[in-house]
Structure formats: C-alpha cells, structure tokens
XYZ file of C-alpha atoms in Angstrom:
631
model
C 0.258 63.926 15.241
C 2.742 63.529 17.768
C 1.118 66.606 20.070
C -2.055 64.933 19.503
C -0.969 61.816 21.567
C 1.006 63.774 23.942
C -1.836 65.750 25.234
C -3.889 62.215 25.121
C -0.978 60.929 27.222
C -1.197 64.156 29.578
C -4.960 63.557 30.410
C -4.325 59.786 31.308
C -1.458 60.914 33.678
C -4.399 63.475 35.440
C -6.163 60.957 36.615
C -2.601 58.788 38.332
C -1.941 59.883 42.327
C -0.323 63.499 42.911
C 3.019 61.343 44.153
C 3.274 59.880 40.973
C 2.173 62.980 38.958
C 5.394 65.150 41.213
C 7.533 62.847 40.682
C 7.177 62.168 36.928
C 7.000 65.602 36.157
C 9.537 66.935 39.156
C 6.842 69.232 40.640
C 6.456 71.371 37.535
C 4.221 71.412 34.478
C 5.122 69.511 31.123
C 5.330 72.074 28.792
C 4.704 70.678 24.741
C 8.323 69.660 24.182
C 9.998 70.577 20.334
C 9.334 68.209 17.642
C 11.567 65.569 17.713
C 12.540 63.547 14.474
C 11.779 60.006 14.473
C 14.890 58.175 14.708
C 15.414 55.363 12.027
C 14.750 51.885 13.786
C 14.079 48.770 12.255
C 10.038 48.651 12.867
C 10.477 44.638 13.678
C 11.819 45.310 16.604
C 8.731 46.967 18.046
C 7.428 43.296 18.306
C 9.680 42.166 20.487
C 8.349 41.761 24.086
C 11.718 42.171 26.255
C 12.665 45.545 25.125
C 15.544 46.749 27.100
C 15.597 49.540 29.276
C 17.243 52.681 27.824
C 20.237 54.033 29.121
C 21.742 57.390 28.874
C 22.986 57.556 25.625
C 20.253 55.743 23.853
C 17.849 57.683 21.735
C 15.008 59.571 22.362
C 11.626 57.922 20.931
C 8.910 60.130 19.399
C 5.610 60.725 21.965
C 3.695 57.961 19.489
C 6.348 55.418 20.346
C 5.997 56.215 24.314
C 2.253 55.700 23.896
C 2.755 52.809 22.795
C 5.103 51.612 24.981
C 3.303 52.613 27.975
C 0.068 51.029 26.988
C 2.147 48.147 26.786
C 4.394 47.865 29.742
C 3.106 50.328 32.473
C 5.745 49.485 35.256
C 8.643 51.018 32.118
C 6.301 54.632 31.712
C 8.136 56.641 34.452
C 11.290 56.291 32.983
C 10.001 56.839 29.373
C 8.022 59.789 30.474
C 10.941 61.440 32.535
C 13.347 60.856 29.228
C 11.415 62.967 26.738
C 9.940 65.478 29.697
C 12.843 66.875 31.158
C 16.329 65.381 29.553
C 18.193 68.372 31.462
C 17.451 67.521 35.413
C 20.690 65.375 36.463
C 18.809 64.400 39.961
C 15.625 63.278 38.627
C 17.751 60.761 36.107
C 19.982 59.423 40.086
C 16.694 59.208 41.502
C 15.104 57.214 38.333
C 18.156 54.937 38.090
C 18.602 54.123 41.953
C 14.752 53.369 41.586
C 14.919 51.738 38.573
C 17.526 49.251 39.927
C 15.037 48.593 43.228
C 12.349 47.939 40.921
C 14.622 45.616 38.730
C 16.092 43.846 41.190
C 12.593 42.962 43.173
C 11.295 42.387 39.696
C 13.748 39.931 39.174
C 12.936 37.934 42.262
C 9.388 37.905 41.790
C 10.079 36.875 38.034
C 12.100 33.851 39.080
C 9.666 33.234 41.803
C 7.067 33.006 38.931
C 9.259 31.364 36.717
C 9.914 28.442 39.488
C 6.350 28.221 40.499
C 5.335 27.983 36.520
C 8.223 25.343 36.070
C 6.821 23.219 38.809
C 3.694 23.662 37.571
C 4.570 22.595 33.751
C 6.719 19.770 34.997
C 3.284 18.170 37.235
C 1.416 18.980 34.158
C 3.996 17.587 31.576
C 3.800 14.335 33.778
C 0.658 14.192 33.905
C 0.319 14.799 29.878
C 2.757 12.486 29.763
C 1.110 10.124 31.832
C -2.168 10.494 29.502
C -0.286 10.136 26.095
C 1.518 6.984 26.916
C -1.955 5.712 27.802
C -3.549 7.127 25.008
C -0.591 5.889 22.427
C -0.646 2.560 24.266
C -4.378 2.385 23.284
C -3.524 3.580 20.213
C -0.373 1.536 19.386
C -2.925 -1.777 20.604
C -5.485 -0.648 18.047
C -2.692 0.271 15.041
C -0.827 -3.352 15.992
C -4.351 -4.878 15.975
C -4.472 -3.365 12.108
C -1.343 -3.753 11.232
C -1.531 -7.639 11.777
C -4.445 -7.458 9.855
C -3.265 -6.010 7.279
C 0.267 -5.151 6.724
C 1.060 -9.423 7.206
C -1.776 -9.427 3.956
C 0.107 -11.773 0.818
C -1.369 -9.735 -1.319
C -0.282 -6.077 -0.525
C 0.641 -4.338 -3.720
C 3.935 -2.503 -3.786
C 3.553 0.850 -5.556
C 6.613 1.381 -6.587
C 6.089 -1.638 -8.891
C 3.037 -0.865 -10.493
C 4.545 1.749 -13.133
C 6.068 0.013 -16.073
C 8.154 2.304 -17.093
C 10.123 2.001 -13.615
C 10.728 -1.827 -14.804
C 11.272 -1.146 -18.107
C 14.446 1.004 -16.675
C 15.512 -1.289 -14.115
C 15.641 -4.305 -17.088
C 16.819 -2.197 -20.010
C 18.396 1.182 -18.187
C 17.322 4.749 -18.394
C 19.320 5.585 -21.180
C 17.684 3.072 -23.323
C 14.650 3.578 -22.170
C 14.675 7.679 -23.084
C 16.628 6.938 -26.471
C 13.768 4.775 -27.421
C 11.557 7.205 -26.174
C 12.817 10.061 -27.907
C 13.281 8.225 -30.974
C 9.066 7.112 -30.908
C 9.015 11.009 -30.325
C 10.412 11.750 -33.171
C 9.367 9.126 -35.542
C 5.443 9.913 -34.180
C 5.934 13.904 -34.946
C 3.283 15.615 -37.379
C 2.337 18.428 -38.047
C 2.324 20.417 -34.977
C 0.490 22.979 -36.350
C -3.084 23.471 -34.595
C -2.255 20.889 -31.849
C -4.916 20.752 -29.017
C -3.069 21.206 -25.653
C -3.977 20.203 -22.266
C -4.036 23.676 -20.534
C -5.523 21.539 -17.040
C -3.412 19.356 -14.525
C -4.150 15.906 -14.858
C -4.560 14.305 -11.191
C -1.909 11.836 -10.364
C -3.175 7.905 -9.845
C -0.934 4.804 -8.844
C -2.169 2.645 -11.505
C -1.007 4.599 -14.631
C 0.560 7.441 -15.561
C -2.073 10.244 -17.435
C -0.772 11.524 -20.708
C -0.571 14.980 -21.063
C -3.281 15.363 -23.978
C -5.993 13.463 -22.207
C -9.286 15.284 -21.150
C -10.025 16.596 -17.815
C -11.698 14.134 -15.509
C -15.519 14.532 -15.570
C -16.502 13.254 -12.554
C -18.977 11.054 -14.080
C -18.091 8.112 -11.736
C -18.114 7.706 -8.091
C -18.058 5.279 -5.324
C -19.924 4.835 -2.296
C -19.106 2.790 1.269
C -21.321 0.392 2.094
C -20.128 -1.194 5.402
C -17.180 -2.947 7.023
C -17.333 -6.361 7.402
C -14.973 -8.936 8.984
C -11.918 -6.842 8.786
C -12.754 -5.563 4.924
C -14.774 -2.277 3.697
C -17.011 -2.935 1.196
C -17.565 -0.374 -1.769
C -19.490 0.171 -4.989
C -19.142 1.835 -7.934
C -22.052 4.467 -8.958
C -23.298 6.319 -11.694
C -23.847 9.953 -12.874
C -26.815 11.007 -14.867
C -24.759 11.880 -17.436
C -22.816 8.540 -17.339
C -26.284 7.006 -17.243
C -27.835 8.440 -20.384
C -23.981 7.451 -21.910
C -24.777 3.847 -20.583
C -27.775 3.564 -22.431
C -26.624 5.020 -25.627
C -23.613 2.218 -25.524
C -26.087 -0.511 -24.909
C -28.363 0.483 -28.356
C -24.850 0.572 -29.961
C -23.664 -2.706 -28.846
C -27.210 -4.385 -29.829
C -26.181 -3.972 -33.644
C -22.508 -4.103 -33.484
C -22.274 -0.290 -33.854
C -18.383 0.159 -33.620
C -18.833 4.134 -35.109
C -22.078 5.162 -32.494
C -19.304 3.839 -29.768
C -16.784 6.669 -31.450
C -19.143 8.532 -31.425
C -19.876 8.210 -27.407
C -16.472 8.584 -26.496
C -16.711 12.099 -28.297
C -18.989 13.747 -26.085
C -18.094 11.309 -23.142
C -14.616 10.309 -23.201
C -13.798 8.610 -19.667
C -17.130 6.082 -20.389
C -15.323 3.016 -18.965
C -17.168 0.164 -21.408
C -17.127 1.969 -24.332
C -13.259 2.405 -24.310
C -13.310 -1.550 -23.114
C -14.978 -2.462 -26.305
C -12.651 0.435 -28.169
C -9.484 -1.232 -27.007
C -10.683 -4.528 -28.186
C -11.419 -3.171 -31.482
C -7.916 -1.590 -31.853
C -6.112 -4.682 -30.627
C -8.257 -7.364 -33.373
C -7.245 -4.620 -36.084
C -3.597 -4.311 -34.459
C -3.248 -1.191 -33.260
C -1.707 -2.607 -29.563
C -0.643 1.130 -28.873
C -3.639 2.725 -28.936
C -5.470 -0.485 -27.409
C -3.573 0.022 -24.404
C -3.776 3.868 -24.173
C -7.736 3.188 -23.786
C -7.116 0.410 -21.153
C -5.179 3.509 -19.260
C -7.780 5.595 -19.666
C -10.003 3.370 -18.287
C -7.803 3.233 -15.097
C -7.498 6.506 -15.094
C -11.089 7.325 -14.721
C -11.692 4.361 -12.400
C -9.077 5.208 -10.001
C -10.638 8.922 -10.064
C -13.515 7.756 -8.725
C -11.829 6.295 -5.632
C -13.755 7.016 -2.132
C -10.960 8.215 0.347
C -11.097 4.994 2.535
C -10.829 3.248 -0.813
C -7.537 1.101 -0.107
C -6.769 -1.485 -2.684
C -2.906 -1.679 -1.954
C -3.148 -2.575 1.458
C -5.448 -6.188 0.636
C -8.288 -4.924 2.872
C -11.000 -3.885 0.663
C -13.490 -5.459 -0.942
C -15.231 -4.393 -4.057
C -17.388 -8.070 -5.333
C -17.991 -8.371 -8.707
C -21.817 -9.178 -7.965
C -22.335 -5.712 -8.420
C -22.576 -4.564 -12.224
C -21.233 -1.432 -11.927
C -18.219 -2.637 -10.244
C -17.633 -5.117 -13.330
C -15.650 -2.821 -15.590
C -13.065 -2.650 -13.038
C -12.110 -6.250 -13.093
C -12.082 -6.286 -16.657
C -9.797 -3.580 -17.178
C -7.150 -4.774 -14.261
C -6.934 -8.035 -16.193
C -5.976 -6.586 -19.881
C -3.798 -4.181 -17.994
C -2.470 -7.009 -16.666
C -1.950 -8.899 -20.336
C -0.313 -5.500 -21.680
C 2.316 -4.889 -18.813
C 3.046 -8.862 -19.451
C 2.954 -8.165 -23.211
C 5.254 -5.354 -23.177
C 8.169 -7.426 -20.647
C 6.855 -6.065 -17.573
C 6.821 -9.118 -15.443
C 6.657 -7.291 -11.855
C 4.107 -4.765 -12.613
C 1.826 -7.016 -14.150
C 2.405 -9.532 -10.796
C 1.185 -6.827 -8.740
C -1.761 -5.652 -10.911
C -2.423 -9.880 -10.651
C -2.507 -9.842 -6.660
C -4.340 -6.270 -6.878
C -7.187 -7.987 -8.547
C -7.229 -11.036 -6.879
C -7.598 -8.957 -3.449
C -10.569 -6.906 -4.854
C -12.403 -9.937 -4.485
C -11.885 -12.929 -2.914
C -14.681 -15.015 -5.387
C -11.651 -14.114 -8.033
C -14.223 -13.824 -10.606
C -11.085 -13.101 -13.555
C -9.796 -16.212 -12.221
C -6.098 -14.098 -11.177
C -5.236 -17.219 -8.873
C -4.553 -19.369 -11.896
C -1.708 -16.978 -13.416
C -0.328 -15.330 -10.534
C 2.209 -18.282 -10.357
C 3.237 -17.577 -14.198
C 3.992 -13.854 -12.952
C 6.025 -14.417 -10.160
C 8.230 -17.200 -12.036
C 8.825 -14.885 -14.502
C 9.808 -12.141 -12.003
C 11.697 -14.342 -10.169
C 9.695 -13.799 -7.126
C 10.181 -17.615 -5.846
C 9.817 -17.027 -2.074
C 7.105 -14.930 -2.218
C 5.234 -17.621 -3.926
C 5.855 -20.350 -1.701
C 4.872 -17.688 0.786
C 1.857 -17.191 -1.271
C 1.202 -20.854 -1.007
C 1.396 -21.349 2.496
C -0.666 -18.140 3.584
C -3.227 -18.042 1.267
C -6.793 -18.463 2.558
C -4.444 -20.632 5.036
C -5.637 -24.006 3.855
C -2.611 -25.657 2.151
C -4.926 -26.509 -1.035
C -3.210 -24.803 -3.628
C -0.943 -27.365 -4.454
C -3.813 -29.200 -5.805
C -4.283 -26.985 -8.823
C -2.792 -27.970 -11.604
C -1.022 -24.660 -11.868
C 0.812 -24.423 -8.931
C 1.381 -28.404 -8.456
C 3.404 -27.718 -11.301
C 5.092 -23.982 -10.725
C 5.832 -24.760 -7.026
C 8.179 -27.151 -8.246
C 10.176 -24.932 -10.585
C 9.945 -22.701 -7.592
C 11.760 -24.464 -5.419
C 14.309 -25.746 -8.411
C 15.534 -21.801 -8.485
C 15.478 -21.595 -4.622
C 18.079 -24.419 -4.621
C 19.860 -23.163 -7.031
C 20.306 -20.303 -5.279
C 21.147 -21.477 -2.050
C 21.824 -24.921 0.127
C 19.243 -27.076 -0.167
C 16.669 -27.713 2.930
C 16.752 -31.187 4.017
C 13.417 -30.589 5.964
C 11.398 -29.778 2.163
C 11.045 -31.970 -0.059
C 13.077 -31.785 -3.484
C 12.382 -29.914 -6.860
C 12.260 -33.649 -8.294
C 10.138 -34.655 -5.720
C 7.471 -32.042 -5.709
C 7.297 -32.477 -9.944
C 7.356 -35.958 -9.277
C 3.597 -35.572 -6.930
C 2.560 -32.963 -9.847
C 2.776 -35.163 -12.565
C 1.054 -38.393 -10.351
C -1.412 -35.685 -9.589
C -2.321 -34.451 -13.160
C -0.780 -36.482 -15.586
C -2.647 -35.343 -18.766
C -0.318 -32.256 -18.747
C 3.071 -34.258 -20.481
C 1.157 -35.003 -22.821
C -0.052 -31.481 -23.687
C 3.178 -29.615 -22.227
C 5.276 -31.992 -24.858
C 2.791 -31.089 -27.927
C 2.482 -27.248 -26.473
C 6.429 -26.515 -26.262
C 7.040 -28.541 -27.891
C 9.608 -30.943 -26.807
C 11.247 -33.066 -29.706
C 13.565 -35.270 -27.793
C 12.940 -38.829 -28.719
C 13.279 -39.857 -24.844
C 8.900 -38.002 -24.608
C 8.208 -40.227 -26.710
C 8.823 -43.711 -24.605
C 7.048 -41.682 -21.919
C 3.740 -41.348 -23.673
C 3.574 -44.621 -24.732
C 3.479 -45.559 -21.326
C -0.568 -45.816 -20.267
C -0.271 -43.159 -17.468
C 0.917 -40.772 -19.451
C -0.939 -41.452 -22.741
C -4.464 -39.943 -22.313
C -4.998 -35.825 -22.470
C -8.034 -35.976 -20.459
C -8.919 -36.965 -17.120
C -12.722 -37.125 -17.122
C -13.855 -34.288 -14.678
C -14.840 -31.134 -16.629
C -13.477 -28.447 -13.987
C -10.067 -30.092 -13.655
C -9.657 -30.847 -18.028
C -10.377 -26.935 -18.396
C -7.969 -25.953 -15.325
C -5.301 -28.087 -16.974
C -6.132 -26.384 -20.362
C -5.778 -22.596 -19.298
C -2.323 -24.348 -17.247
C -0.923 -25.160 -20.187
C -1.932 -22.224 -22.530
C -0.388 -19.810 -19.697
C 2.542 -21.531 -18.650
C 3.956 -22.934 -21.570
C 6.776 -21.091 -22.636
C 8.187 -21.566 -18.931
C 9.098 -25.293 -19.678
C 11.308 -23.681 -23.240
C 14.284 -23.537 -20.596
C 16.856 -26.160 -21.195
C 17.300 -26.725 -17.531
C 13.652 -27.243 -16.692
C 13.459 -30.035 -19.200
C 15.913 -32.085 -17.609
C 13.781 -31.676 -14.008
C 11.022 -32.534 -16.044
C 12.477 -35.862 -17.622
C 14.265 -36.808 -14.416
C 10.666 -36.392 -12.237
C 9.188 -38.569 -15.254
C 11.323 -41.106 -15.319
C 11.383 -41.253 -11.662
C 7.239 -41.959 -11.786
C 8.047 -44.848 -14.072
C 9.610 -46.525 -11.638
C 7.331 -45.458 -8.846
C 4.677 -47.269 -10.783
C 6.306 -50.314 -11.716
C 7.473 -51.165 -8.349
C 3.802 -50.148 -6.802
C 0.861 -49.808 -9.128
C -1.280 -49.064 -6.071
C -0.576 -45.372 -6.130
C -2.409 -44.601 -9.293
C -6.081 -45.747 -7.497
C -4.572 -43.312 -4.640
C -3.984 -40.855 -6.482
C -6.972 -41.082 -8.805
C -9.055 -40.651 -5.381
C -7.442 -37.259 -4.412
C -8.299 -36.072 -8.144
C -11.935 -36.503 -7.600
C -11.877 -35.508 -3.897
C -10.757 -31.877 -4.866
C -12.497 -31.774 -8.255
C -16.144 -33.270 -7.073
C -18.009 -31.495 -9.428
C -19.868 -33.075 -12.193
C -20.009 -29.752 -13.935
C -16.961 -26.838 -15.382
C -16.898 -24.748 -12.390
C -14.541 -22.763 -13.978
C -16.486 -22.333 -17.560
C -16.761 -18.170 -17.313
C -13.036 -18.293 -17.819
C -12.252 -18.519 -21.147
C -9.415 -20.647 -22.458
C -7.670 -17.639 -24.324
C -8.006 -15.193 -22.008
C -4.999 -16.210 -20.867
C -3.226 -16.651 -24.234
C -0.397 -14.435 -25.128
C -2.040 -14.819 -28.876
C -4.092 -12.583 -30.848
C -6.574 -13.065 -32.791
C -7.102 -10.522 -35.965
C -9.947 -10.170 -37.949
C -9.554 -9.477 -41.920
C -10.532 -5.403 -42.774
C -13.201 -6.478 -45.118
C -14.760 -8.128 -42.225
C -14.580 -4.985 -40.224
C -17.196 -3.138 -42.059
C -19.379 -5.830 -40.385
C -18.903 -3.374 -36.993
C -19.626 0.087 -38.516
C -23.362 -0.681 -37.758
C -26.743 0.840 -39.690
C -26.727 4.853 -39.878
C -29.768 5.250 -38.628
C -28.688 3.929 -35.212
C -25.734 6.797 -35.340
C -28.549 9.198 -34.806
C -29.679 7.320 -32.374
C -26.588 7.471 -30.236
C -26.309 11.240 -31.536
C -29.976 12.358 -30.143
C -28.714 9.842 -26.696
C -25.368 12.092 -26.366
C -27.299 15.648 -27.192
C -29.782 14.791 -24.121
C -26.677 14.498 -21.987
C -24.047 17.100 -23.354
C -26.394 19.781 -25.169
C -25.070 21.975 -27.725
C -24.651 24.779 -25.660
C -22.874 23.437 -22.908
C -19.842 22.009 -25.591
C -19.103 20.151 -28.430
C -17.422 17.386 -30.244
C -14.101 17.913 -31.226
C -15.561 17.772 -34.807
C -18.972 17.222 -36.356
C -19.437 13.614 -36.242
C -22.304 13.679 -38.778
C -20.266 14.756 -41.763
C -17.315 12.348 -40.911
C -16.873 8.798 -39.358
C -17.090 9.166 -36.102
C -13.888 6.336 -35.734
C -11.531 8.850 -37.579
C -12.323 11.752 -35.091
C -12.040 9.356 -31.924
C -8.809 8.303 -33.351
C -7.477 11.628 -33.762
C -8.549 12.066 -30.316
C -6.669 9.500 -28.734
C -3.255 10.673 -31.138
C -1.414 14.303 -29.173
C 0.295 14.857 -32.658
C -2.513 15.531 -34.791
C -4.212 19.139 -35.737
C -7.485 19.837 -34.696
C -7.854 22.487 -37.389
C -9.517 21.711 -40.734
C -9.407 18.459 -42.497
C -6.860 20.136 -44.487
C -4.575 20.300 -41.088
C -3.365 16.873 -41.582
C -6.360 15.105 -39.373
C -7.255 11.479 -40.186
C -9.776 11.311 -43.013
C -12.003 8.272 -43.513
C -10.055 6.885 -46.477
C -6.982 6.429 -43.736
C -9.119 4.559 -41.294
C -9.826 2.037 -43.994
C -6.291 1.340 -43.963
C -6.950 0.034 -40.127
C -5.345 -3.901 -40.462
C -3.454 -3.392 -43.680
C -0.039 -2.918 -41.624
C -0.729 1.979 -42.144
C 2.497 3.036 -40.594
C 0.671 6.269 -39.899
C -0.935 4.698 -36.619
C-alpha cells in the first residue's frame, strides 16, 4: 500500500518544474525508500488544520500520511517530501530550514495582512448586521409588545402551575401527607396482581390532568381545525373522525332508551368518546362512586386536550372556541365538573383557574363561570386579583351589579383591610355590603334561612318590610340571586363575616328611616340592569352549582340498563367501526354486562384473565349504591 501511493506521488511530482523537481530530490532519483512502520499517533489529530511543522527530531510519517498531507497543504510538501527522501543530506535539511523560515516569515505577513483585511471586513459587516438586527428586533420587539399588551395584561390568563391538584393538595396538606395517603390508597386498593394489563405505551403529557398509567393510547379520533383570527382572538373547532362518527351515532340510539350498558359497551371498543364518558361519570357519581366519576372527567380532558391544534392557546386568554358549535360543546361541559371535583376535593386554586380557563373559551360564558368565579377566588384567598377582575373585565364597571359579586366584593375588601391599612380613597367593607344589600335585598332573607343564622338579632331585621320578601319580581335577577345563594353560602358560616353582615344591616335601617327615598332609587337601578321580562339566565340550572348530590336508589337503576335488543344495536354500530380483525374488547361483552367490563377497565388493579382472575362479575355491579367497599 504504501509503494502504491509513493509511485502515485512520484508521477504528480513529473509533471512540477525541473527547479522544483532538483531541488526536492537534490538532483538525483528517489529510489523506493524501506518500509517504514507507522508510528502510533492519535488519528484525531489528523483533523486538525494548523499542524505544525516538523522539526528534526520529530518522526517520520508513512508515504500515505505525506499524501495526504500534501493534497492538503501544498506550500508544507517540500519539506515532507525531502524528510522521508533523503534523511541523510545535512545541506539539503540548511537549505530547507533557511527556506522554510523565508517562507514562514513572508507567510506570516501576508497572513496578518489577511487577517487585518478580514477583521475590517467582519467588523463593517458586523455593523452592518448589527445595524439590520436592531432594526429587525425593533420591528420585532414593536410587534411582540403589541401582543404582549394584548395578551399577557389578559385577567384571565391561567397559571399552569396551578392547574394540577395534586401540587395544591401538597402546598395545603404537605408532601409527606400527601404520599402517606397515597401509599396507603395504594395499598388498601391492591388485588390481585396477577394478569394485570399494563400500559407498555407513553402516555403524552397535557396541562389539564395528569394521565394514569393504565389508560389507553390516544386514538386520534378527535381533532381541531383553525378557522380565522378575529379581533385579536383565533377561532377554532372541534372535528370528528369517522370512527368517532359511527361512535356518535351508536351513543345517540343508546341515549334514546336510557341504555346505560350499550354506553359500556361504546367505551369498550372506543374508550376516549368524550359524551359517552360525560354521561358515564354522571352515572358513577348518582350511584356514588366520586372516584371513578372523576377518573372519566380526566379522561375526557385527556382526549380533548389531545386534540389541541398547535396555535391552540387557552392559557394565554386569546382564543376563542364558542359554544355555538356542537362539537365544541363537550368541552365546556367537562371544564365545569372538573371544575366541581377540584372544588370538591379542597382544591380551591386549581379549580379558580379551570373557572377563568372556561370563562376565556368563550366570552357568551355559556356554563355561566362568571357567577362562581368570585366563590373561587374567596376561597383561595385571591382578593386582589378579584377586585382586579372587577375593574378589568370587559372594562365596563357592571359587575358589581350582580348579585354575586355586589356581595363577594365586599368580603373582598373586608380581608384586604384586614390585611393591610385601610384606603381612605375606597369605600369601606361596611359600605360596599351596605349598597349590596340596598341593591338585592331578597338575599338576607335567603342567606339567614341558607346558613343558617340563628341569632335572634335576623330576626328584627326581617320583620322589617325591606327585608321581608324573597323575591324581587324580575325572573333573570330571582334566579341570579338563587344560584348566589346556593354557591356562596357556606362563605357567610365565618363568625367574622356575620358581624359585617349585621353591622351593614343595621346600618340600612337607619339609612331608610332617615330617607325612604332611596328604596324608589334603588328599585330603578334593579330594573335598569335586569330589563328583561324573561330568565335570561334559565339554561343554568340552579344545582349546577350545588356542592350536593343527588343519588338515585339501586332498584331504580335497573331503569338505565336499557332493552337488549338495543345492545346489539350498539354492538353491530361498534363492529362497523372497530371490526373484529383489527381488535377487540377487552372481554366479550355479549356474555357479560357490558358495565362490569367497563368498570374493570377504568380499575389498574384488576386481572384481565378469566372471570376466575378476580374480575368484576355482574352480581358485584349490583352492589353499585349499596355502600361495596370493593369500588
């Protein structure tokens, strides 16, 4: 090999002048020098592109090495050549290094002459770059600022870091309480391990919940589409799959007969099918299974937030996604019993950003978010963000009108003074609850029943006549007044607030003794801001935002299991859309109830083997609402 490249080295120097050719070979022919061994160098270091010059005592490379080399730096080959060629001729190794220092030394100039010509050239191009970027940031910076105003100053940005529960349920409780009680739900929740379906998939991560480990793989059977940008908001829409389709219209036959086993038996072959698990998770929750209520609520989130396009930006309060459109329905409704769970389980801050979350999907507020997003940040103690909230939102000053926040903006500002000096330029806790209660007096009256408040001091109160009647005559403020009171009540159990309340009472009293002309004033701003003749508010039901719930006997429950024959209905509707060859059920669903198998489904800790593995068996489901430990 390395005569081979010397002779291909030889022919290239044939073809070099005869001056060069004497003087690299000293006026004689190269004869084939003697193999020489290949020295042991670190093969990095041929990569380097300032190899030194050799001096005497360095080492000889091999003829493949000087190939190399010469191919490529040229100006280094007479030295390389005259090295391996004739080591032995002291006067051609003077001559090479009094050369060799010429050539260096003009090399050097011309280098830094480069090197300064290239430096004055980067520094007019750096300027110039420089000149650009600052223009093109400044542009940029204009346009970001523009957005930023637009969108970082938005009330109802969603903080992240507050959505997870379990983050608040360790900042109220601490983490070792938190993973004792975990552990210990662990432990009391272990089964038979034996036959256990895994997850052998990573679950994608979302910002609304958390996926549990034995949940399916995402299907993909939802998406969402873009459909333009208007003032300052993008506007999206949720869309279907074919397969999410034909699941659609096997849960509609199934909800036309109360089919609560042909909607099991969906969520077998199509288990992220957002309305099925809605009406799932309101079956679990009437038969009191809260747990697994609110692990279909999660799954519902989990699939929704899937689906997300990638300019889909809920947190940041500048998308829009109106409930006009059906398919975009299911997301409301599952944001608003997340929203009762996280409030349900404690978790006062999460369920306060979930609240402004949905309220900024859609500024209609179809779930009617505005009138309990004041109950959530009382009980998280977020007072100046709500008067904040009051101020900024929709920037017309007319929240103070609904009953609601009439009411909380005055407890508000009773924890803001306790907390600091009070502003002479506001007006007083006392003062705002005294305008709340000339505004909407019919809610003593209900607040005192509600609490309820026993002192014998309400009692003088509602004998008076302003106090005394519970409704005020205009349908949209009566049922605004009614969700009020079922929402907030258990804010006004605080010793402290019902001493503000009885001092703002008895101060309106005497505000109506010495002047009765401010009831006819007042009366006139009532019907000013509740004009209507008709419940505006009538879609929102009353105990929707009750903290009560309602439970339905089991041997009413049978009522849901629905006629067999439409089961085969919603079998034949699932086969069209997941044939037998392309999967199955977890188990056959015609030779059990398909409830059991959708339960064990939702459970990690049960076996997926034969009934005899410990699964749940029909006579177990029965036990649904008869206080079964086992779920």
């Amino acid at each position: 090999m390395s005569a081979r490249a010397l002779r291909k080295f030889l022919n290239e120097q044939q073809q070099r002048p005869q001056e060069e050719e004497n003087q690299l070979n000293g006026g004689e022919e190269l004869e084939s020098p003697e193999p020489v061994s290949r020295p042991t160098v670190n093969p990095f270091d041929l990569l380097n592109d300032h190899d030194s010059e050799l001096d005497e005592g360095d080492e000889l490379k091999s003829p493949y090495e000087m190939v190399i080399d010469y191919k490529d730096k040229e100006e280094q080959s007479t030295f390389k050549i005259t090295s391996v060629a004739s080591n032995s001729n002291p006067k051609s190794k003077k001559k090479k290094k009094k050369k060799n220092k010429e050539v260096s030394s003009s090399s050097k100039d011309t280098v830094e002459k480069d090197l300064d010509v290239i430096l004055e050239n980067l520094d007019v191009n750096s300027s110039t770059e420089q000149h650009l970027s600052s223009k093109a940031k400044g542009v940029y910076a204009k346009d970001c600022n523009n957005a930023v105003k637009q969108y970082s100053d938005s009330i109802l940005q969603v903080d992240p870091k507050y959505l997870n529960a379990e983050n608040e349920l360790r900042r109220i409780f601490g983490s070792k309480v938190v993973k004792s009680f975990e552990s210990s739900n662990q432990a009391g929740s272990s089964r038979q391990t034996r036959g256990v379906r895994r997850g052998n998939h990573n679950l994608r991560k979302t910002v609304l919940v958390t996926p549990a480990n034995h949940w399916q793989r995402w299907d993909g059977s939802l998406s969402m589409e873009f459909l333009e940008t208007r003032d300052g908001f993008n506007y999206f829409r949720y869309a279907h799959s074919s397969s999410y389709t034909q699941a659609q219209r096997a849960f509609e036959a199934a909800k036309a007969i109360n089919d609560i086993n042909g909607l099991a038996s969906i969520l077998l072959y199509n288990p992220y099918h957002v309305e099925s698990l809605l009406t799932m998770a309101e079956y679990f929750k009437i038969v009191g299974e809260h747990q697994m209520s609110a692990d279909a609520i999660a799954k519902c989130l989990y699939a929704l937030e899937c689906a997300w396009h990638p300019m889909f930006t809920p947190l940041r309060g500048n998308c829009q996604l109106k409930f006009s459109h059906d398919t975009n329905k299911p997301l409301f409704s599952t944001l608003f019993f997340h929203m009762k769970n996280l409030d349900r389980r404690g978790c006062h801050r999460s369920a306060l950003e979930v609240c402004k979350l949905l309220l900024g999907l859609d500024s209609d507020d179809p779930m009617g978010a505005i009138f309990c997003i004041d109950y959530f940040s009382l009980r998280a103690e977020e007072y100046r963000w709500l008067e904040k909230f009051s101020d900024d939102y929709k920037s017309d000053n007319s929240l103070w009108l609904f009953p609601n926040f009439s009411y909380s903006l005055s407890i508000c500002r009773y924890y803001l003074e306790k907390e600091a000096s009070r502003d002479a330029k506001k007006a007083t806790s006392t003062e705002l609850l005294k305008q709340a209660l000339m505004l909407h007096p019919s809610v003593l009256k209900k607040l005192v029943s509600k609490v309820p408040l026993k002192d014998r001091a309400w009692t003088n109160f509602l004998k008076d006549a302003f106090f005394r009647s519970e409704q005020t005559g205009i349908p949209s403020l009566d049922h605004l007044i009614n969700i009020y009171v079922e929402r907030n009540y258990l804010i006004w159990r605080l010793p402290d607030l019902h001493k503000l309340l009885l001092d703002a009472a008895q101060l309106v009293i005497e505000t109506l003794e010495n002047n009765k002309g401010d009831i006819k004033d007042w009366t006139c701003v009532r019907k000013e801001a509740f004009s209507s003749d008709k419940n505006e508010y009538g879609h929102l039901m009353v105990s929707d935002f009750s903290d009560s719930v309602t439970s339905i006997p089991p041997e009413n429950l049978q009522n849901f299991m629905g006629d067999p024959r439409m089961r085969e209905v919603v079998q034949n509707h699932n086969q069209v859309a997941h044939p037998h060859e392309n999967g199955h059920a977890p188990r056959d669903v015609a030779n059990r109830s398909a409830l059991a198998v959708l339960f064990e489904s939702m459970l990690p800790w049960v076996s997926y083997g034969d009934e005899e593995d410990g699964g749940v068996d029909d006579d177990q489901l029965n036990g649904l609402g008869q206080g079964n430990e086992e779920f």
